[in-house]
Tab-separated table of C-alpha atoms and ligand atoms in Angstrom:
chain	number	residue	atom	x	y	z
A	1	MET	CA	40.654	83.253	169.586
A	2	ASN	CA	38.183	80.789	168.056
A	3	GLU	CA	35.723	82.670	165.887
A	4	ASP	CA	32.617	81.038	167.327
A	5	VAL	CA	33.748	81.633	170.897
A	6	ALA	CA	34.525	85.248	170.104
A	7	PHE	CA	31.125	85.672	168.458
A	8	ILE	CA	29.247	84.293	171.475
A	9	GLN	CA	31.283	86.360	173.922
A	10	GLU	CA	30.677	89.469	171.909
A	11	GLN	CA	26.895	88.956	171.833
A	12	VAL	CA	26.849	88.376	175.602
A	13	ASP	CA	28.927	91.526	176.146
A	14	ARG	CA	26.534	93.505	173.973
A	15	HIS	CA	23.587	92.088	175.909
A	16	HIS	CA	25.217	93.192	179.175
A	17	VAL	CA	25.769	96.713	177.898
A	18	TRP	CA	22.184	96.888	176.562
A	19	PHE	CA	20.619	95.719	179.804
A	20	SER	CA	22.786	98.060	181.864
A	21	GLU	CA	21.193	100.890	179.846
A	22	SER	CA	17.618	99.525	179.992
A	23	LEU	CA	14.597	99.404	182.247
A	24	PRO	CA	13.954	95.665	182.740
A	25	MET	CA	10.222	95.358	183.388
A	26	ILE	CA	9.294	91.790	182.472
A	27	ALA	CA	7.208	90.596	185.415
A	28	SER	CA	8.782	87.123	185.475
A	29	GLU	CA	12.423	88.184	185.705
A	30	ASN	CA	14.801	89.658	188.247
A	31	ILE	CA	18.493	90.032	188.999
A	32	ILE	CA	20.317	87.793	191.366
A	33	SER	CA	22.465	89.147	194.209
A	34	PRO	CA	26.270	89.127	193.893
A	35	LEU	CA	26.632	86.358	196.489
A	36	ALA	CA	23.949	84.216	194.870
A	37	ARG	CA	25.550	84.805	191.443
A	38	GLU	CA	28.901	83.687	192.795
A	39	MET	CA	27.403	80.238	193.521
A	40	LEU	CA	26.659	79.772	189.825
A	41	LEU	CA	30.414	79.630	189.166
A	42	VAL	CA	31.382	76.997	191.722
A	43	ASP	CA	32.386	73.363	191.214
A	44	PHE	CA	28.850	72.167	192.079
A	45	GLN	CA	28.083	73.115	188.474
A	46	ASP	CA	30.286	70.232	187.322
A	47	ARG	CA	28.867	67.482	189.562
A	48	TYR	CA	26.026	65.015	189.829
A	49	ALA	CA	23.805	64.238	192.791
A	50	GLU	CA	20.723	62.092	192.319
A	51	GLY	CA	18.180	61.298	195.008
A	52	LEU	CA	18.236	62.781	198.503
A	53	PRO	CA	21.088	63.770	200.848
A	54	GLY	CA	22.546	60.635	202.435
A	55	GLU	CA	20.890	58.384	199.813
A	56	ARG	CA	22.805	59.318	196.664
A	57	TYR	CA	23.636	57.295	193.589
A	58	TYR	CA	26.992	59.065	193.126
A	59	GLN	CA	30.029	59.509	195.363
A	60	GLY	CA	31.477	62.941	196.012
A	61	ASN	CA	28.388	64.503	197.547
A	62	GLU	CA	29.539	65.058	201.123
A	63	PHE	CA	29.384	68.852	200.964
A	64	VAL	CA	26.610	68.968	198.399
A	65	ASP	CA	24.469	67.046	200.893
A	66	GLN	CA	25.208	69.502	203.677
A	67	VAL	CA	24.292	72.417	201.438
A	68	GLU	CA	21.090	70.747	200.248
A	69	VAL	CA	19.943	69.969	203.786
A	70	ARG	CA	20.529	73.607	204.776
A	71	VAL	CA	18.816	75.025	201.662
A	72	THR	CA	15.807	72.784	202.318
A	73	GLU	CA	15.649	74.006	205.913
A	74	LEU	CA	15.852	77.615	204.759
A	75	ALA	CA	12.942	77.035	202.347
A	76	LYS	CA	10.829	75.485	205.122
A	77	ARG	CA	11.639	78.386	207.436
A	78	LEU	CA	10.940	81.100	204.890
A	79	PHE	CA	7.637	79.613	203.716
A	80	ARG	CA	6.652	78.068	207.082
A	81	CYS	CA	5.943	74.581	205.716
A	82	ARG	CA	6.723	70.973	206.648
A	83	HIS	CA	7.870	69.869	203.203
A	84	ALA	CA	10.243	71.653	200.833
A	85	ASP	CA	11.961	70.271	197.754
A	86	VAL	CA	14.704	72.419	196.251
A	87	ARG	CA	15.546	69.995	193.445
A	88	PRO	CA	13.125	71.000	190.653
A	89	ILE	CA	15.184	72.798	188.034
A	90	SER	CA	12.413	75.192	186.972
A	91	GLY	CA	8.853	76.161	187.791
A	92	THR	CA	7.421	74.080	184.960
A	93	ASN	CA	9.528	71.149	186.128
A	94	ALA	CA	8.052	71.499	189.645
A	95	ASN	CA	4.585	71.659	188.080
A	96	LEU	CA	5.239	68.437	186.169
A	97	ALA	CA	6.298	66.775	189.421
A	98	VAL	CA	2.983	67.672	191.080
A	99	LEU	CA	1.012	66.368	188.103
A	100	PHE	CA	3.080	63.181	188.104
A	101	ALA	CA	2.638	62.683	191.869
A	102	LEU	CA	-1.046	63.418	192.285
A	103	ALA	CA	-2.866	62.691	189.023
A	104	GLU	CA	-3.302	59.864	186.532
A	105	PRO	CA	-3.864	60.285	182.797
A	106	SER	CA	-7.475	61.300	182.027
A	107	ASP	CA	-8.014	62.849	185.467
A	108	THR	CA	-9.475	66.341	185.550
A	109	ILE	CA	-7.687	69.459	186.729
A	110	THR	CA	-9.291	72.871	187.123
A	111	SER	CA	-7.306	76.043	186.520
A	112	VAL	CA	-7.435	79.652	185.407
A	113	ALA	CA	-7.698	80.017	181.593
A	114	LEU	CA	-4.650	81.086	179.590
A	115	SER	CA	-6.394	84.227	178.364
A	116	ASP	CA	-7.190	85.106	181.994
A	117	GLY	CA	-3.493	84.924	182.821
A	118	ALA	CA	-2.701	81.268	183.560
A	119	HIS	CA	0.730	79.786	182.961
A	120	ILE	CA	1.392	77.752	179.829
A	121	SER	CA	1.920	74.566	181.879
A	122	THR	CA	-1.840	74.446	182.599
A	123	ALA	CA	-2.639	74.105	178.897
A	124	LYS	CA	-3.280	70.956	176.889
A	125	PHE	CA	-0.172	71.754	174.860
A	126	GLY	CA	1.788	72.278	178.123
A	127	ALA	CA	2.620	70.122	181.165
A	128	VAL	CA	-1.011	69.258	181.881
A	129	GLY	CA	-1.356	67.852	178.371
A	130	VAL	CA	1.907	65.921	178.705
A	131	ARG	CA	0.350	64.150	181.699
A	132	GLY	CA	-2.800	63.494	179.640
A	133	LEU	CA	-5.136	65.424	181.920
A	134	LYS	CA	-8.290	67.275	181.046
A	135	THR	CA	-8.339	70.966	182.023
A	136	ILE	CA	-11.516	72.818	182.919
A	137	THR	CA	-11.140	76.528	183.518
A	138	TYR	CA	-12.695	78.677	186.226
A	139	PRO	CA	-15.169	81.443	185.520
A	140	PHE	CA	-13.252	84.702	185.739
A	141	ASN	CA	-14.330	88.208	186.664
A	142	THR	CA	-12.486	90.187	184.001
A	143	ARG	CA	-13.242	93.559	185.617
A	144	ASP	CA	-11.557	92.494	188.867
A	145	MET	CA	-8.992	90.211	187.154
A	146	ASN	CA	-9.792	87.465	189.608
A	147	LEU	CA	-11.881	84.318	189.993
A	148	ASP	CA	-15.645	84.623	190.074
A	149	VAL	CA	-16.072	83.036	193.495
A	150	ASP	CA	-19.702	81.855	193.211
A	151	GLY	CA	-19.128	80.483	189.720
A	152	THR	CA	-15.936	78.752	190.824
A	153	ILE	CA	-17.665	77.099	193.786
A	154	LYS	CA	-20.406	75.856	191.471
A	155	LEU	CA	-17.875	74.568	188.947
A	156	LEU	CA	-15.799	72.783	191.595
A	157	ARG	CA	-18.891	71.021	192.954
A	158	GLU	CA	-19.909	69.900	189.471
A	159	VAL	CA	-16.472	68.820	188.240
A	160	ARG	CA	-14.924	67.515	191.490
A	161	PRO	CA	-11.402	67.762	189.993
A	162	LYS	CA	-8.584	65.537	191.147
A	163	ILE	CA	-6.471	68.695	191.421
A	164	ALA	CA	-7.679	72.263	191.809
A	165	LEU	CA	-4.891	74.528	190.597
A	166	PHE	CA	-4.779	78.230	191.372
A	167	GLY	CA	-2.368	81.005	190.526
A	168	GLN	CA	-1.397	82.655	187.286
A	169	SER	CA	1.261	84.530	185.352
A	170	VAL	CA	-0.714	87.750	185.171
A	171	PHE	CA	-1.196	87.756	188.914
A	172	LEU	CA	-2.581	91.098	190.016
A	173	PHE	CA	-4.612	90.148	193.103
A	174	PRO	CA	-4.601	87.339	195.682
A	175	THR	CA	-6.696	84.283	194.840
A	176	PRO	CA	-9.830	84.004	197.042
A	177	LEU	CA	-8.629	80.718	198.547
A	178	LYS	CA	-10.310	81.341	201.900
A	179	GLU	CA	-13.680	81.700	200.193
A	180	LEU	CA	-13.151	78.414	198.314
A	181	ARG	CA	-11.669	76.484	201.209
A	182	ASP	CA	-14.855	74.785	202.522
A	183	THR	CA	-15.869	73.646	199.035
A	184	LEU	CA	-12.410	72.294	198.307
A	185	GLN	CA	-12.373	70.373	201.577
A	186	GLU	CA	-15.856	69.019	200.901
A	187	ILE	CA	-14.901	67.639	197.466
A	188	GLY	CA	-11.420	66.479	198.519
A	189	SER	CA	-9.417	67.832	195.544
A	190	TYR	CA	-5.712	68.390	195.983
A	191	VAL	CA	-5.295	72.140	196.294
A	192	TRP	CA	-2.252	73.397	194.411
A	193	TYR	CA	-1.106	76.993	194.043
A	194	ASP	CA	1.363	78.052	191.338
A	195	GLY	CA	3.064	80.905	193.157
A	196	ALA	CA	5.959	81.490	190.766
A	197	HIS	CA	5.201	85.155	190.217
A	198	VAL	CA	4.473	86.018	193.819
A	199	LEU	CA	6.794	83.777	195.863
A	200	GLY	CA	8.883	86.722	197.041
A	201	LEU	CA	5.771	88.645	198.040
A	202	ILE	CA	4.362	85.653	199.934
A	203	ALA	CA	7.669	85.082	201.714
A	204	GLY	CA	7.892	88.804	202.466
A	205	GLY	CA	4.536	88.635	204.264
A	206	GLN	CA	2.641	90.532	201.552
A	207	PHE	CA	0.029	89.312	199.068
A	208	GLN	CA	-1.458	86.125	200.639
A	209	ASP	CA	-0.279	83.072	202.572
A	210	PRO	CA	-1.626	80.154	200.501
A	211	LEU	CA	-0.603	77.325	202.830
A	212	ARG	CA	-2.558	78.986	205.662
A	213	GLU	CA	-5.547	79.636	203.369
A	214	GLY	CA	-6.244	76.138	202.096
A	215	ALA	CA	-3.527	75.323	199.568
A	216	GLU	CA	-1.604	72.091	200.179
A	217	ILE	CA	1.160	72.605	197.621
A	218	ILE	CA	2.956	75.640	196.217
A	219	THR	CA	5.248	75.427	193.217
A	220	GLY	CA	7.262	78.142	191.598
A	221	SER	CA	10.303	79.224	189.729
A	222	THR	CA	12.743	81.051	191.964
A	223	HIS	CA	13.724	84.065	189.873
A	224	LYS	CA	10.762	86.430	189.835
A	225	THR	CA	9.699	88.328	192.962
A	226	LEU	CA	11.885	85.838	194.810
A	227	PRO	CA	15.081	87.170	193.219
A	228	GLY	CA	17.100	83.972	192.922
A	229	PRO	CA	18.707	81.789	190.269
A	230	GLN	CA	16.807	80.178	187.409
A	231	HIS	CA	15.554	77.157	189.343
A	232	GLY	CA	12.356	75.690	190.838
A	233	ILE	CA	10.873	74.848	194.207
A	234	LEU	CA	8.058	72.713	195.589
A	235	LEU	CA	6.615	73.505	199.016
A	236	ALA	CA	3.852	71.574	200.746
A	237	GLU	CA	1.823	70.680	203.776
A	238	PRO	CA	1.295	67.041	202.763
A	239	ARG	CA	-1.853	65.294	204.022
A	240	ASP	CA	0.169	62.284	205.138
A	241	GLU	CA	3.456	60.448	204.691
A	242	LYS	CA	2.183	58.704	201.555
A	243	MET	CA	1.535	62.031	199.821
A	244	GLU	CA	4.938	63.341	200.882
A	245	LYS	CA	6.662	60.236	199.468
A	246	LYS	CA	4.751	60.598	196.205
A	247	LEU	CA	5.912	64.207	195.882
A	248	LEU	CA	9.522	63.262	196.607
A	249	ARG	CA	9.539	60.383	194.134
A	250	ALA	CA	7.857	62.492	191.481
A	251	VAL	CA	10.831	64.875	191.592
A	252	PHE	CA	13.434	62.083	191.577
A	253	PRO	CA	13.313	59.695	189.781
A	254	GLY	CA	10.209	61.284	188.236
A	255	VAL	CA	11.069	64.482	186.422
A	256	VAL	CA	14.582	65.411	187.608
A	257	SER	CA	17.823	63.512	187.360
A	258	ASN	CA	20.576	65.866	188.493
A	259	HIS	CA	19.182	68.992	190.038
A	260	HIS	CA	21.714	71.663	188.985
A	261	LEU	CA	23.623	71.793	192.254
A	262	HIS	CA	25.125	75.246	191.706
A	263	ALA	CA	21.644	76.726	191.219
A	264	MET	CA	20.433	74.908	194.321
A	265	ALA	CA	23.300	76.452	196.348
A	266	SER	CA	22.564	79.831	194.821
A	267	LEU	CA	18.920	79.456	195.791
A	268	GLY	CA	20.071	78.877	199.376
A	269	ILE	CA	21.834	82.251	199.384
A	270	THR	CA	18.690	83.885	197.981
A	271	LEU	CA	16.507	82.290	200.669
A	272	ALA	CA	18.889	83.456	203.413
A	273	GLU	CA	18.864	86.971	201.962
A	274	HIS	CA	15.086	86.950	201.673
A	275	LEU	CA	14.749	85.958	205.341
A	276	GLU	CA	16.738	89.105	206.108
A	277	PHE	CA	15.510	91.600	203.503
A	278	GLY	CA	12.382	90.015	201.999
A	279	ARG	CA	9.776	91.966	203.917
A	280	ALA	CA	11.232	95.380	203.075
A	281	TYR	CA	11.779	94.311	199.467
A	282	ALA	CA	8.234	92.958	199.013
A	283	GLU	CA	6.709	96.096	200.526
A	284	GLN	CA	8.674	98.353	198.181
A	285	ILE	CA	7.843	96.215	195.127
A	286	MET	CA	4.151	96.642	195.852
A	287	ARG	CA	4.391	100.362	196.580
A	288	ASN	CA	6.261	100.853	193.311
A	289	ALA	CA	3.753	98.811	191.281
A	290	LYS	CA	0.826	100.823	192.613
A	291	ALA	CA	2.672	104.118	192.053
A	292	LEU	CA	3.523	103.100	188.485
A	293	GLY	CA	-0.088	102.074	187.807
A	294	GLN	CA	-1.344	105.445	189.009
A	295	ALA	CA	1.337	107.364	187.084
A	296	LEU	CA	0.598	105.529	183.813
A	297	HIS	CA	-3.135	106.031	184.312
A	298	GLU	CA	-2.578	109.779	184.786
A	299	ARG	CA	-0.646	109.815	181.501
A	300	GLY	CA	-3.597	108.340	179.612
A	301	LEU	CA	-2.758	104.638	179.540
A	302	ARG	CA	-5.511	102.076	180.150
A	303	VAL	CA	-4.117	100.270	183.184
A	304	LEU	CA	-6.526	97.526	184.217
A	305	CYS	CA	-8.315	97.540	187.576
A	306	GLU	CA	-8.173	101.235	188.426
A	307	HIS	CA	-11.104	100.639	190.830
A	308	LEU	CA	-8.914	98.235	192.841
A	309	GLY	CA	-5.796	100.397	192.905
A	310	PHE	CA	-4.438	98.696	189.734
A	311	THR	CA	-2.640	95.856	191.514
A	312	ALA	CA	-1.846	94.192	194.821
A	313	SER	CA	1.310	92.524	193.479
A	314	HIS	CA	4.369	93.457	191.428
A	315	ALA	CA	2.492	93.278	188.121
A	316	LEU	CA	0.374	95.607	186.022
A	317	ALA	CA	-1.688	94.790	182.942
A	318	VAL	CA	-2.188	97.563	180.408
A	319	ASP	CA	-4.639	97.476	177.510
A	320	VAL	CA	-2.838	99.125	174.598
A	321	THR	CA	-5.358	98.310	171.851
A	322	GLU	CA	-5.745	101.975	170.906
A	323	HIS	CA	-1.958	102.383	170.605
A	324	GLY	CA	-1.490	99.550	168.098
A	325	GLY	CA	-1.821	96.455	170.319
A	326	GLY	CA	0.547	94.569	172.604
A	327	ALA	CA	2.976	93.293	169.968
A	328	GLU	CA	3.639	96.692	168.393
A	329	VAL	CA	3.833	98.546	171.698
A	330	ALA	CA	6.212	96.004	173.271
A	331	LEU	CA	8.473	96.275	170.212
A	332	ASN	CA	8.527	100.060	170.300
A	333	LEU	CA	9.274	100.017	174.029
A	334	GLU	CA	12.130	97.590	173.399
A	335	ARG	CA	13.587	100.041	170.855
A	336	ALA	CA	13.482	102.587	173.679
A	337	ASN	CA	15.337	100.168	176.007
A	338	ILE	CA	12.186	99.520	178.046
A	339	ILE	CA	11.899	95.746	178.177
A	340	THR	CA	8.345	94.372	178.608
A	341	ASN	CA	6.211	91.707	176.978
A	342	LYS	CA	3.023	91.612	174.968
A	343	ASN	CA	0.321	89.791	176.896
A	344	LEU	CA	-3.097	88.272	176.377
A	345	LEU	CA	-5.891	90.043	178.184
A	346	PRO	CA	-9.174	88.317	179.091
A	347	THR	CA	-11.107	89.519	176.043
A	348	ASP	CA	-8.413	88.415	173.560
A	349	THR	CA	-8.970	85.544	171.188
A	350	SER	CA	-5.700	85.558	169.226
A	351	PRO	CA	-2.489	84.742	171.125
A	352	VAL	CA	-0.418	86.336	168.344
A	353	ARG	CA	-2.330	89.620	168.477
A	354	PRO	CA	-2.717	90.280	172.207
A	355	SER	CA	-4.140	93.628	173.227
A	356	GLY	CA	-2.054	94.081	176.339
A	357	ILE	CA	1.384	94.511	177.793
A	358	ARG	CA	2.450	93.262	181.219
A	359	LEU	CA	4.783	95.286	183.421
A	360	GLY	CA	6.552	94.283	186.638
A	361	SER	CA	8.099	96.506	189.315
A	362	GLN	CA	10.264	93.855	191.007
A	363	GLU	CA	13.513	94.392	189.102
A	364	LEU	CA	13.314	98.189	189.125
A	365	THR	CA	12.828	97.921	192.901
A	366	ARG	CA	15.794	95.575	193.147
A	367	ILE	CA	18.071	98.210	191.586
A	368	GLY	CA	16.908	100.790	194.096
A	369	MET	CA	13.976	102.624	192.512
A	370	ARG	CA	11.221	104.029	194.663
A	371	GLU	CA	7.780	105.573	194.159
A	372	SER	CA	9.114	108.927	192.905
A	373	ASP	CA	11.179	107.123	190.251
A	374	MET	CA	7.991	105.493	188.962
A	375	GLN	CA	6.906	108.952	187.770
A	376	ASP	CA	10.000	109.125	185.564
A	377	VAL	CA	9.480	105.563	184.326
A	378	ALA	CA	5.864	106.387	183.450
A	379	ASP	CA	7.007	109.511	181.571
A	380	LEU	CA	9.437	107.457	179.486
A	381	ILE	CA	6.776	104.819	178.704
A	382	ALA	CA	4.169	107.450	177.813
A	383	ARG	CA	6.582	109.257	175.463
A	384	VAL	CA	6.786	106.063	173.403
A	385	VAL	CA	3.243	104.726	173.740
A	386	THR	CA	0.902	107.712	173.848
A	387	LYS	CA	3.048	110.499	172.348
A	388	GLY	CA	4.628	108.379	169.619
A	389	GLU	CA	8.113	109.851	170.139
A	390	ASP	CA	11.044	108.240	168.353
A	391	PRO	CA	12.012	105.299	170.601
A	392	LYS	CA	15.732	105.778	169.892
A	393	LYS	CA	15.526	109.293	171.367
A	394	VAL	CA	13.753	107.951	174.443
A	395	ALA	CA	16.405	105.197	174.746
A	396	ARG	CA	19.054	107.860	175.366
A	397	ASP	CA	17.061	109.185	178.333
A	398	VAL	CA	16.453	105.655	179.630
A	399	ALA	CA	20.206	105.024	179.568
A	400	ALA	CA	20.808	108.312	181.388
A	401	MET	CA	18.276	107.354	184.078
A	402	ARG	CA	19.936	103.954	184.555
A	403	ARG	CA	23.268	105.622	185.403
A	404	GLU	CA	21.738	106.429	188.801
A	405	PHE	CA	20.757	102.806	189.443
A	406	ARG	CA	23.778	100.538	189.204
A	407	SER	CA	23.683	98.262	192.246
A	408	VAL	CA	21.587	95.389	193.564
A	409	HIS	CA	19.612	96.158	196.738
A	410	PHE	CA	17.976	94.002	199.442
A	411	CYS	CA	20.913	91.586	199.706
A	412	PHE	CA	24.149	91.042	201.652
A	413	GLU	CA	27.231	92.977	200.550
A	414	ALA	CA	29.594	90.822	198.495
A	415	GLY	CA	33.220	91.005	199.618
A	416	ALA	CA	35.561	92.439	197.007
A	417	ALA	CA	37.358	89.086	196.672
A	418	ALA	CA	34.238	86.956	196.513
A	419	HIS	CA	34.591	85.869	192.901
A	420	LEU	CA	38.327	85.310	193.161
A	421	ARG	CA	37.944	82.897	196.048
A	422	TYR	CA	36.291	80.254	193.888
A	423	ARG	CA	38.422	80.871	190.814
A	424	MET	CA	41.510	80.219	192.940
A	425	THR	CA	40.250	76.915	194.289
A	426	ARG	CA	39.311	75.590	190.833
A	427	PRO	CA	41.804	74.071	188.419
A	428	ALA	CA	42.517	76.486	185.577
B	501	LIG	N1	6.944	82.585	181.147
B	501	LIG	C1	6.911	83.101	182.493
B	501	LIG	C2	6.161	84.382	182.572
B	501	LIG	O1	6.572	85.281	181.888
B	501	LIG	O2	5.212	84.535	183.307
B	501	LIG	C3	6.442	82.125	183.476
B	501	LIG	O3	7.179	80.949	183.367
């Protein structure tokens, strides 16, 4: 065996063992279903398809086209929209496409501030900066972890942005789109909602329904509360045919060449599964997040927004300043096999010394945990964070807990021969 190959395989094996003994709680991740994972191994991985079904630049796309048409239909059905593009290869890539389609360099975009939980692509050193746009951020109510509606209306009227972007990566509560709708219509901005974190909740009929509340475009990655492959999606209710064409051309030839056909097929399986199981899954994610917030609060942790029930999504934000800050706490939790991330909170000024951690319930829910299990999870977290127990000792109990949660829920059963089927049809 080649030494480098063996090294890489060994690290991946070790990663698998580690994660099978861990509590994965990063709010932007999830695990894919067996049938969706199977699609990542198929021959689509080895092929090119540029453009749209029926209008390709490469031969060999007969079946790829059929899959893409069906995946696009599934996306439209799940999100109840007229336009869906399943070609963006990530959430940031979908965001770039929107910026490319609807703005020109030096235009203004309004968005949530990074320290209030916005995604990096809204920053001047992210996608917005790549497009040469100017970002102005909304006033934010840090107690409620949401936009200050009156201040935002005032700002929108003053700035009249080309694009008004909503949504964030610390996404605890629905955006007050309905309250902003009249103002946004009056000033004519494109209304764009980055729903990456909450796509699965939206599709499951929980959280909010942005396209019915004034948003014209939703972008997202497809591997968070929507538990699919690492990929992107762009959904829209375009104003007219011209806007729809701009969005399509911004994806290809704009920011995507080949769109990772295996991931696109895998996304199709995820969308079909979410049509079947998404509502039950989204409901349980939210019940678990609230239960975890309450349980952590009872164990002395400063979970934000107690007065609002901690969260109305999958995510929780916890201020751990008094326990050493976000960086130290996240590291200690990792040593205990509890995988989270340090996170900026609204009052923070230094991105390298954030005072918070962010927790998500979506993956724990996916492996079958329920509200009562959140008590045990909170106990394990508190032993590390508030009681200062040796993380390695806690890790043993985390691994023991994980033995009860081995399978992926809210998806179709994979046949025993599923993986073999594709291996057999591929040349060795
Ligand atoms: N970086 C991801 C997150 O953790 O929220 C979003 O892309």
